[in-house]
CSV table of C-alpha atoms and ligand atoms in Angstrom, one decimal:
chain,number,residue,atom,x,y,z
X,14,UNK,CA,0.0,0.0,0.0
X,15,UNK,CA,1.5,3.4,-0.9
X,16,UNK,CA,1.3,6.6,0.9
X,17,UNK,CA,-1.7,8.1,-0.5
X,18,UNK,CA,-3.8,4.9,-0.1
X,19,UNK,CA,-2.7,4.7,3.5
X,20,UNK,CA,-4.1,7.8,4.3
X,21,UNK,CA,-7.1,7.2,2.5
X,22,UNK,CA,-7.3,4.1,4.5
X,23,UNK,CA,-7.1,6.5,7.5
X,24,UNK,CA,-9.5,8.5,6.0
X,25,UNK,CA,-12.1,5.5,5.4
X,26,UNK,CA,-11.8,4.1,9.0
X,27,UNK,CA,-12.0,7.7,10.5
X,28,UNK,CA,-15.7,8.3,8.8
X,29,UNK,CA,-16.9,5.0,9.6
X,30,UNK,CA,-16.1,5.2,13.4
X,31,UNK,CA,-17.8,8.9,13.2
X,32,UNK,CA,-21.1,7.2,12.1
X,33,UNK,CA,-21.0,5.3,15.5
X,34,UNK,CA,-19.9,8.3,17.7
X,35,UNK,CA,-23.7,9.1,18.7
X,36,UNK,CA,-22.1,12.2,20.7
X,37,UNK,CA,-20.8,14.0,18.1
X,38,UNK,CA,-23.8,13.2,15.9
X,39,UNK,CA,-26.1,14.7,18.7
X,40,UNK,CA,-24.2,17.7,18.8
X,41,UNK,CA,-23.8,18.1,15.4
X,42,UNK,CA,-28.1,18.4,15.2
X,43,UNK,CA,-28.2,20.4,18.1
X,44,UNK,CA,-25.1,23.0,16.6
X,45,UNK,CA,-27.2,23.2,13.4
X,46,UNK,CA,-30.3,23.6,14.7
X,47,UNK,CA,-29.3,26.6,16.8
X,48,UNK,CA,-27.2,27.7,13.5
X,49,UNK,CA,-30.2,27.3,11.5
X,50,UNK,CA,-32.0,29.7,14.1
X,51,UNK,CA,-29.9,32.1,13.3
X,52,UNK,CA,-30.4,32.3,9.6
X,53,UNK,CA,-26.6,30.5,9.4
X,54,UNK,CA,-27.1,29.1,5.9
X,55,UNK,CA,-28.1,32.4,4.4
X,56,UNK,CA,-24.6,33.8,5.0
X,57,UNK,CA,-22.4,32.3,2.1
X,58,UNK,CA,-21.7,33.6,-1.7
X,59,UNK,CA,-20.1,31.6,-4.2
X,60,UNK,CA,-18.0,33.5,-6.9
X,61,UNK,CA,-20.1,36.6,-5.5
X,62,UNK,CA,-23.6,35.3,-5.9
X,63,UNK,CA,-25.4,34.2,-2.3
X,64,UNK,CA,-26.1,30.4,-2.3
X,65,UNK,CA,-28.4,29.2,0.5
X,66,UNK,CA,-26.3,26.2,1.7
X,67,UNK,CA,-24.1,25.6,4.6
X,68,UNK,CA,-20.4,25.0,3.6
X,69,UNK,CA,-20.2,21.0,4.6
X,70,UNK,CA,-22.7,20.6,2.1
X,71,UNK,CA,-20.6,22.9,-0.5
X,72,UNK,CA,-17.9,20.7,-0.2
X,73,UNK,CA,-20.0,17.6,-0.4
X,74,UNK,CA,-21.0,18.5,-3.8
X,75,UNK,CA,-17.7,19.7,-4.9
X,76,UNK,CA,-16.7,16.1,-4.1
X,77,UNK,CA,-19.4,14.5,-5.7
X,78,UNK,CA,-19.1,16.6,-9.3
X,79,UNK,CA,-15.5,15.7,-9.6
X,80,UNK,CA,-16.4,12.5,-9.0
X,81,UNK,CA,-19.3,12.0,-11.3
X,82,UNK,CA,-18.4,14.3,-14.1
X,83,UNK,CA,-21.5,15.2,-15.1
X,84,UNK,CA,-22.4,16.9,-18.1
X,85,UNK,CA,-26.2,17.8,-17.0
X,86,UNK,CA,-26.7,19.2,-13.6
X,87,UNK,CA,-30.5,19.8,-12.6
X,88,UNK,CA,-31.7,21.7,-10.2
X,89,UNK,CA,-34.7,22.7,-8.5
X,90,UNK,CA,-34.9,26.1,-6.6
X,91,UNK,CA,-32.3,29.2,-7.9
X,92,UNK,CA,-33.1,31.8,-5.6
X,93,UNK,CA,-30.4,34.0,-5.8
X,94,UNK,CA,-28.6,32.3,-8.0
X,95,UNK,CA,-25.9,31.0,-5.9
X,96,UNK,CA,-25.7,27.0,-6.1
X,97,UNK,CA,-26.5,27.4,-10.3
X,98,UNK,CA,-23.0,29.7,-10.0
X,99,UNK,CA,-21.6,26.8,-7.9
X,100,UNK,CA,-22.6,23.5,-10.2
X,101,UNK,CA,-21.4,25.8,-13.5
X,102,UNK,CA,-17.9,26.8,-11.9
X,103,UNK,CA,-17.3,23.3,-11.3
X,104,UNK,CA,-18.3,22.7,-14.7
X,105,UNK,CA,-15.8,24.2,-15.8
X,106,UNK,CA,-13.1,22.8,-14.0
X,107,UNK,CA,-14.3,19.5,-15.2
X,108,UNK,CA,-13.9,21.2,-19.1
X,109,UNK,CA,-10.5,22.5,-17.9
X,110,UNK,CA,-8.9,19.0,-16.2
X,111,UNK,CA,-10.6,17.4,-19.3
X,112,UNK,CA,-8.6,20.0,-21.7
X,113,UNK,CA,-5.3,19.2,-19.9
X,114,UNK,CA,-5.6,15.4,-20.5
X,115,UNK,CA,-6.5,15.8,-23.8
X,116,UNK,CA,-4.2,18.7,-25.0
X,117,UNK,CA,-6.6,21.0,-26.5
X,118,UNK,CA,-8.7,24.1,-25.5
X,119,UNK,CA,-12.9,24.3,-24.7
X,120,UNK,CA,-14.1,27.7,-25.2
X,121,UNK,CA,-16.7,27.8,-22.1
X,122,UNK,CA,-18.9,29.4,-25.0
X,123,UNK,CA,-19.0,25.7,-26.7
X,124,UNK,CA,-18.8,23.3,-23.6
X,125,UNK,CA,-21.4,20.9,-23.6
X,126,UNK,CA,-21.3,21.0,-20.0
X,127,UNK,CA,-24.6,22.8,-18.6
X,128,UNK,CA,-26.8,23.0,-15.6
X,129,UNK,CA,-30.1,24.2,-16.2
X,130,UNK,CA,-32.0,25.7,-13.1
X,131,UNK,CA,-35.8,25.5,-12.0
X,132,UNK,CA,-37.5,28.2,-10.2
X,133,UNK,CA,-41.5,29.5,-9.4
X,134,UNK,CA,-40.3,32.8,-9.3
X,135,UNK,CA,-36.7,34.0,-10.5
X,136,UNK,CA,-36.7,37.3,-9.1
X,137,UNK,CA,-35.1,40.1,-12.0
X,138,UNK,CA,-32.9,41.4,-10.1
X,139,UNK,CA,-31.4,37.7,-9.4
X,140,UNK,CA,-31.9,36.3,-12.9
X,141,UNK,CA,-30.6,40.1,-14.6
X,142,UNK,CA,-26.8,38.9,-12.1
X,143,UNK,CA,-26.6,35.2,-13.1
X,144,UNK,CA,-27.0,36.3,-16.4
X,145,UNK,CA,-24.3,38.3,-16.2
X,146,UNK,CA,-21.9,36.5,-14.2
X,147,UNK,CA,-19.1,35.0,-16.3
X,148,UNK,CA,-20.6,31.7,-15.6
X,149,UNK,CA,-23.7,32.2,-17.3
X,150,UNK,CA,-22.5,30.3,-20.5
X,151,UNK,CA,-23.2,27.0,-19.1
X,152,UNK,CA,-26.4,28.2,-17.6
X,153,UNK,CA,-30.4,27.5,-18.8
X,154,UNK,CA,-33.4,29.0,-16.5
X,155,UNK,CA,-36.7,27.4,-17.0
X,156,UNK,CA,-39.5,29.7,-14.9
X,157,UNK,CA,-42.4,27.8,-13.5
X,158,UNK,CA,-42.9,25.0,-11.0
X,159,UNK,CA,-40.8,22.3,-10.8
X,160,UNK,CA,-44.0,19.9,-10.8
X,161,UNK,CA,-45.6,21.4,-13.2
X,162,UNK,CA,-46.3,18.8,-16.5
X,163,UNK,CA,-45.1,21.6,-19.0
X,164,UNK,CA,-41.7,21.9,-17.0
X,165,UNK,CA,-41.1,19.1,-16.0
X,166,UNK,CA,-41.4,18.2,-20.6
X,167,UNK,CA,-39.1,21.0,-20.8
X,168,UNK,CA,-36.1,19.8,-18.6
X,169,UNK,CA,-36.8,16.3,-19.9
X,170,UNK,CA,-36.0,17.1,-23.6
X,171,UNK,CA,-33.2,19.2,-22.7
X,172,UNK,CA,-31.7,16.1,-20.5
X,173,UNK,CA,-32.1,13.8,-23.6
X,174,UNK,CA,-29.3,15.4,-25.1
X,175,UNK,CA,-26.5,14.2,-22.1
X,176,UNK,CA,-25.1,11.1,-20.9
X,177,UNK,CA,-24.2,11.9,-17.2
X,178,UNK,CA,-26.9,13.7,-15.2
X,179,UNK,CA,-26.8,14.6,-11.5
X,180,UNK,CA,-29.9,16.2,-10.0
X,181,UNK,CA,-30.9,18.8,-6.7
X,182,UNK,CA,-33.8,19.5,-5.4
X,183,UNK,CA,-34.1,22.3,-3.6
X,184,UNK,CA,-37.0,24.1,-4.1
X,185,UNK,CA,-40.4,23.5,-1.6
X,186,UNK,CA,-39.8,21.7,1.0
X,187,UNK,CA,-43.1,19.8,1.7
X,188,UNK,CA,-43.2,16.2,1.1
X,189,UNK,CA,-45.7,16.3,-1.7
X,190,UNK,CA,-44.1,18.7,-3.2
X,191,UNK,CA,-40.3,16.8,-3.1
X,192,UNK,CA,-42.1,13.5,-3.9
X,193,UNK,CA,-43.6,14.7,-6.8
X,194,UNK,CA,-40.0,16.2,-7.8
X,195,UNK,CA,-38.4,12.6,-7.3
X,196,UNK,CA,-41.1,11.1,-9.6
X,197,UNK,CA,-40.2,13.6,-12.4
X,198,UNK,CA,-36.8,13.9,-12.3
X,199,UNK,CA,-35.2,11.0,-9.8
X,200,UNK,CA,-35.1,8.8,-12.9
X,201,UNK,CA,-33.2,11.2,-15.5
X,202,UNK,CA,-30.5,10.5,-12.8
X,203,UNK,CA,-26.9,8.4,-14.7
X,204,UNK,CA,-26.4,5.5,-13.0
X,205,UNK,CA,-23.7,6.1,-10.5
X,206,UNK,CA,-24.8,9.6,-10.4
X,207,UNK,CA,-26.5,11.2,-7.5
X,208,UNK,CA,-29.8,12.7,-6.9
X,209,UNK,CA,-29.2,15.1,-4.1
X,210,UNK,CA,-32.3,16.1,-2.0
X,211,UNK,CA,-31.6,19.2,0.0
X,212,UNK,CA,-33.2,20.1,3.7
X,213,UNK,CA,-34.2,16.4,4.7
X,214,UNK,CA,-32.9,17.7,7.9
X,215,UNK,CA,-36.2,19.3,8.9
X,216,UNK,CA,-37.4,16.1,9.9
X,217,UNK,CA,-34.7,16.2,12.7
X,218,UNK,CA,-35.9,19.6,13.7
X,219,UNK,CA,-37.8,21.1,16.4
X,220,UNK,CA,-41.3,21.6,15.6
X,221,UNK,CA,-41.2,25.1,16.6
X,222,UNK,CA,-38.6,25.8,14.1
X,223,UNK,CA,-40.9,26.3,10.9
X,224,UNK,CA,-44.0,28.0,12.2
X,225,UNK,CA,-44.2,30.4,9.2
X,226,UNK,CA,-43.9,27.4,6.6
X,227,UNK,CA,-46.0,24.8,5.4
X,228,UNK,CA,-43.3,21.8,6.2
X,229,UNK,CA,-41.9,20.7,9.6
X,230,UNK,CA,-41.1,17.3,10.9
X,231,UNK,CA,-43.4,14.5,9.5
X,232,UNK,CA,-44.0,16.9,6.2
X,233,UNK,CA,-40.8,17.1,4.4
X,234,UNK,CA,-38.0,16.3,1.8
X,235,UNK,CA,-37.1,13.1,4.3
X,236,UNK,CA,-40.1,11.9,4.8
X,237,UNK,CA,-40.1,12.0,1.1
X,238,UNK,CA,-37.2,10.5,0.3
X,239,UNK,CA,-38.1,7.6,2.9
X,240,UNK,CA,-41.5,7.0,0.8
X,241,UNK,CA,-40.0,7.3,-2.5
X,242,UNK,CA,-37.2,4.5,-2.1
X,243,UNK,CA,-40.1,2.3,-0.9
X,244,UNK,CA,-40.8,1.4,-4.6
X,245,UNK,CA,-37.3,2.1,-6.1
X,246,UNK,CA,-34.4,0.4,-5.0
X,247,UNK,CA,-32.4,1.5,-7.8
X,248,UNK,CA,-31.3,4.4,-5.7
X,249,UNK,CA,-29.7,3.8,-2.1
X,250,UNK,CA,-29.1,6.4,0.4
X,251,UNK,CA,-25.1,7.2,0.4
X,252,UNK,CA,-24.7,7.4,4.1
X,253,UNK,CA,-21.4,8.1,4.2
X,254,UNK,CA,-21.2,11.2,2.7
X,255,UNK,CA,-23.4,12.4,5.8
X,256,UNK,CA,-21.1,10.3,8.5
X,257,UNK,CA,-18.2,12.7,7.4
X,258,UNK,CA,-20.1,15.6,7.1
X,259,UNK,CA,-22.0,15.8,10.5
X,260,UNK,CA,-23.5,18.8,9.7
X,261,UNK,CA,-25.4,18.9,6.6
X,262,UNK,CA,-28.7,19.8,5.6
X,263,UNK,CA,-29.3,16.8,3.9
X,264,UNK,CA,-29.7,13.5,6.1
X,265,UNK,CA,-30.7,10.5,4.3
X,266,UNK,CA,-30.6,13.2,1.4
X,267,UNK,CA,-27.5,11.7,-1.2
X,268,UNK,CA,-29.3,9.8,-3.2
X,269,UNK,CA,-27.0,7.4,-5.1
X,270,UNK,CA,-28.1,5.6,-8.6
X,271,UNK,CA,-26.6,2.2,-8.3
X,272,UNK,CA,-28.8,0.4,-10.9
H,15,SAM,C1,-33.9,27.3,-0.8
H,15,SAM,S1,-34.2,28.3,-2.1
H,15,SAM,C2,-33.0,27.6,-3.3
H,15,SAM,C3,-31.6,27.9,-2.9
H,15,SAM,C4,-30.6,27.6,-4.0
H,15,SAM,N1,-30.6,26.3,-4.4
H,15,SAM,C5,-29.2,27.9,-3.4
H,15,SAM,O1,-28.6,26.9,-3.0
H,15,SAM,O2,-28.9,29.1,-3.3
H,15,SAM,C6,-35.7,27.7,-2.7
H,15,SAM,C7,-36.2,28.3,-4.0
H,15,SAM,O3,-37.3,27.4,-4.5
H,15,SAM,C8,-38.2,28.1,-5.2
H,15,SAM,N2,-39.5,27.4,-5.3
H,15,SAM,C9,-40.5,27.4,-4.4
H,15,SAM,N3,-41.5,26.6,-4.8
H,15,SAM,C10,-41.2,26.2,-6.1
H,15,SAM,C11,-41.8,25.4,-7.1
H,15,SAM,N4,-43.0,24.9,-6.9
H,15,SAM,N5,-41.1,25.1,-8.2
H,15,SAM,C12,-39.8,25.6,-8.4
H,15,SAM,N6,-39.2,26.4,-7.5
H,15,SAM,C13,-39.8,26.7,-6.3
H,15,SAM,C14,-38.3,29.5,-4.5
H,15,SAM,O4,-38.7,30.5,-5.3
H,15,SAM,C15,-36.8,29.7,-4.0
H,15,SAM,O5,-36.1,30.5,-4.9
């Protein structure tokens, strides 16, 4: 065994004793729950757009894009634009390691590479900066809902055209809602891609914590995940990536396409 697998031996024994230290889990929940009082996940930009995740998360999917190499990313909820700014930059360092291997150039302008965002509402002021951020090449807004039948046609032409897909849903939280995103989309996932359901941890949340909101625990993206893996064992949760995260927003939320 050489040096680097060693310490990635290190690294694989270290996440899998986390998942059994029920201390650190417990305070994990209890450190994001207070976090999460205090607006915590509202307080990040990425390449100067705000994106409504909490860092662990950020570098989750950083991991998981290199790892995939996807040449589709979906997603469900913009907002501000933040996380569409985040799947396109690492978009393009896919194109770029790709262009080193192979010895030639992509012009962003020409990459196939694309992530094409959902949202109800993209505010102007929000869609008027993505479209102007040197990103935006690799960009595609659809307006509407994400469960709407006209939509969800829309994204699934577009995905026709790629081979690797990864998918996030991030838009309402209620469990009909995120179960009728997982019907819709969950299958364009590649196998041994990821569909990534974000805020599952409401479920693991005080019930107090949502009173201006329509989800809360026993009404949210878990609670949908839970009932849509019922009937589709193609997917399995990929716990691991939540044992070495600890705090995350999305428990039981990595979705991983193994058949
Ligand atoms: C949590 S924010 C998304 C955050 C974004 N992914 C990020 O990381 O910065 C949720 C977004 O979902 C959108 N949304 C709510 N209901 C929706 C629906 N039915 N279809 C599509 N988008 C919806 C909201 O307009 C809002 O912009």
């Amino acid at each position: 065994m050489n040096k680097t697998e060693e310490f990635q031996r290190e690294v694989k024994n270290n996440i899998e004793s986390l998942a059994h230290n029920a201390e650190l889990i417990k305070l994990s929940y209890k450190w994001i729950e207070k976090a999460g009082k205090e607006r915590y996940s509202y307080n990040f930009n990425w390449l100067g757009r705000p994106i409504i995740q909490v860092p662990q998360d950020i570098v989750a999917m950083q991991e998981l894009i290199l790892a995939v190499k996807p040449d589709l990313i979906i997603e469900t909820g913009i907002a501000h634009g933040g996380s569409l700014i985040f799947s396109a930059s690492m978009l393009a360092l896919l194109d770029m390691e790709e262009a080193i291997e192979t010895g030639t150039t992509i012009n962003p302008r020409d990459s196939k590479r694309k992530v094409l965002g959902i949202d109800i509402d993209i505010r102007v002021h929000n869609r008027e900066a993505i479209e102007a951020h040197s990103m935006s090449s690799r960009i595609q807004m659809i307006q509407g809902s994400s469960i709407v039948q006209d939509v969800i046609d829309q994204v699934k032409e577009i995905a026709a055209n790629y081979k690797r897909v990864l998918i996030c849903l991030d838009s309402n939280h209620t469990h009909e809602h995120v179960l009728a995103e997982l019907k819709a989309y969950a299958d364009l996932t590649s196998v041994g891609s990821y569909c990534v359901v974000f805020d599952t941890l409401i479920e693991d949340m005080s019930a107090d914590m949502f009173p201006d909101r329509p989800w809360g625990p026993g009404n949210n993206p878990k609670t949908a995940v839970w009932e849509y893996l019922k009937t589709h064992p193609e997917f399995e949760i990929d716990k691991t990536i939540q044992n070495k995260l600890l705090i995350t927003v999305a428990p039981d939320g990595y979705l991983k396409r193994i058949r």
